[in-house]
Amino acid sequence: QVQLVESGGGLVQPGGSLRLSCAASGSILSFAVMGWYRQTPGKGRELVATITRAGAPAVADSVKGRFTISGNAKNTVYLQMNSLKPEDTAVYYCAAAPNLSTVVAGKGNWGQGTQVTVSS
């Protein structure tokens, strides 16, 4: 059984920063691709960023220049979020899979999520 545990969410004012972390554990510890989704009731699910085991970080246009993804894509991934906006408010989920297409499709393993709230 694979477990993905997110942490680092919280309440922050607009323009502030947060760093999200995800750690994988269980019977399967190795992945080739890890990433972050975010979801709100009104906007649905959005793929925010991905990173492969070889590197190759990528972020969505909506957060480009503000968010940075890093980690080994094996059992650890981070999301550094700067210049946060109210529109970034969402539950952020860690995702992991053997390949990029699985992550993009929203398949594979997901964590329980961590709440990020951007508000004054």
Short mmCIF file of C-alpha atoms in Angstrom, two decimals:
data_model
loop_
_atom_site.label_atom_id
_atom_site.label_comp_id
_atom_site.label_asym_id
_atom_site.label_seq_id
_atom_site.Cartn_x
_atom_site.Cartn_y
_atom_site.Cartn_z
CA GLN A 1 0.00 0.00 0.00
CA VAL A 2 1.40 3.36 -1.09
CA GLN A 3 0.84 6.45 1.00
CA LEU A 4 1.34 10.07 -0.04
CA VAL A 5 1.24 12.64 2.74
CA GLU A 6 1.09 16.35 2.04
CA SER A 7 2.02 19.08 4.47
CA GLY A 8 2.72 22.78 4.56
CA GLY A 9 -0.68 24.22 3.80
CA GLY A 10 -2.26 26.99 5.79
CA LEU A 11 -3.62 30.50 5.78
CA VAL A 12 -1.54 33.21 4.17
CA GLN A 13 -2.14 36.78 3.07
CA PRO A 14 -2.06 37.76 -0.59
CA GLY A 15 1.53 38.15 -1.73
CA GLY A 16 2.77 35.69 0.84
CA SER A 17 4.52 32.36 0.41
CA LEU A 18 4.05 28.75 1.37
CA ARG A 19 6.08 25.61 0.76
CA LEU A 20 4.21 22.35 0.33
CA SER A 21 5.86 18.99 0.89
CA CYS A 22 4.87 15.48 -0.07
CA ALA A 23 6.42 12.27 1.17
CA ALA A 24 5.72 8.82 -0.21
CA SER A 25 5.92 5.65 1.84
CA GLY A 26 4.58 2.11 1.96
CA SER A 27 5.18 -1.00 -0.07
CA ILE A 28 6.07 1.01 -3.18
CA LEU A 29 8.43 3.88 -2.57
CA SER A 30 9.73 4.61 -6.05
CA PHE A 31 7.98 6.67 -8.73
CA ALA A 32 9.14 8.22 -11.98
CA VAL A 33 6.86 11.26 -11.94
CA MET A 34 5.36 13.29 -9.14
CA GLY A 35 3.28 16.42 -9.19
CA TRP A 36 0.65 18.62 -7.64
CA TYR A 37 -3.04 19.10 -8.35
CA ARG A 38 -5.31 21.64 -6.80
CA GLN A 39 -9.07 21.54 -6.52
CA THR A 40 -11.90 23.82 -5.53
CA PRO A 41 -15.65 23.17 -5.69
CA GLY A 42 -16.15 25.91 -8.25
CA LYS A 43 -13.11 25.46 -10.47
CA GLY A 44 -12.63 21.74 -10.32
CA ARG A 45 -9.29 20.02 -10.55
CA GLU A 46 -6.21 21.59 -12.10
CA LEU A 47 -2.77 20.14 -12.63
CA VAL A 48 -0.36 22.67 -11.15
CA ALA A 49 3.08 21.18 -11.67
CA THR A 50 4.99 18.00 -12.41
CA ILE A 51 8.56 16.79 -12.13
CA THR A 52 10.24 13.63 -13.39
CA ARG A 53 12.92 11.55 -11.74
CA ALA A 54 15.39 12.95 -14.26
CA GLY A 55 14.34 16.49 -13.45
CA ALA A 56 12.29 18.27 -16.12
CA PRO A 57 10.10 20.44 -13.91
CA ALA A 58 6.99 21.95 -15.44
CA VAL A 59 4.32 24.26 -14.08
CA ALA A 60 0.97 25.43 -15.36
CA ASP A 61 0.71 28.80 -17.05
CA SER A 62 -1.54 30.03 -14.28
CA VAL A 63 1.27 29.75 -11.73
CA LYS A 64 4.34 30.18 -13.92
CA GLY A 65 6.81 32.62 -12.42
CA ARG A 66 5.31 32.21 -8.97
CA PHE A 67 5.43 28.48 -8.20
CA THR A 68 8.42 26.16 -8.36
CA ILE A 69 8.37 22.39 -8.13
CA SER A 70 11.33 20.37 -6.92
CA GLY A 71 12.21 16.99 -5.46
CA ASN A 72 13.53 13.62 -6.52
CA ALA A 73 10.17 12.42 -7.96
CA LYS A 74 10.85 9.12 -6.22
CA ASN A 75 9.46 9.68 -2.75
CA THR A 76 9.64 13.44 -2.25
CA VAL A 77 8.24 16.46 -4.02
CA TYR A 78 7.93 20.11 -3.01
CA LEU A 79 5.95 23.06 -4.25
CA GLN A 80 7.29 26.50 -3.43
CA MET A 81 4.48 29.01 -3.81
CA ASN A 82 5.33 32.70 -3.92
CA SER A 83 3.27 35.80 -4.61
CA LEU A 84 0.14 33.94 -3.65
CA LYS A 85 -3.20 35.20 -4.86
CA PRO A 86 -6.72 34.56 -3.57
CA GLU A 87 -7.30 32.54 -6.75
CA ASP A 88 -4.69 30.06 -5.51
CA THR A 89 -6.96 29.04 -2.65
CA ALA A 90 -7.62 25.32 -3.00
CA VAL A 91 -6.92 21.91 -1.64
CA TYR A 92 -3.55 20.83 -2.99
CA TYR A 93 -2.97 17.14 -3.70
CA CYS A 94 0.25 15.30 -4.29
CA ALA A 95 0.24 12.78 -7.14
CA ALA A 96 2.70 10.08 -8.14
CA ALA A 97 2.91 7.52 -10.93
CA PRO A 98 5.40 5.58 -13.06
CA ASN A 99 4.93 7.91 -16.01
CA LEU A 100 3.84 11.41 -16.91
CA SER A 101 0.71 10.46 -18.82
CA THR A 102 -0.73 8.77 -15.75
CA VAL A 103 -0.21 11.87 -13.62
CA VAL A 104 -1.65 14.17 -16.28
CA ALA A 105 -4.72 11.96 -16.52
CA GLY A 106 -5.27 12.19 -12.79
CA LYS A 107 -4.60 8.51 -12.29
CA GLY A 108 -2.11 6.77 -10.07
CA ASN A 109 -1.63 7.60 -6.42
CA TRP A 110 -2.99 10.67 -4.66
CA GLY A 111 -2.57 12.03 -1.20
CA GLN A 112 -5.27 13.31 1.11
CA GLY A 113 -4.57 16.94 0.33
CA THR A 114 -3.58 20.03 2.24
CA GLN A 115 -5.64 23.21 2.38
CA VAL A 116 -4.15 26.45 1.12
CA THR A 117 -6.13 29.59 1.84
CA VAL A 118 -5.02 32.98 0.55
CA SER A 119 -6.99 35.74 2.20
CA SER A 120 -6.52 39.02 4.00
#
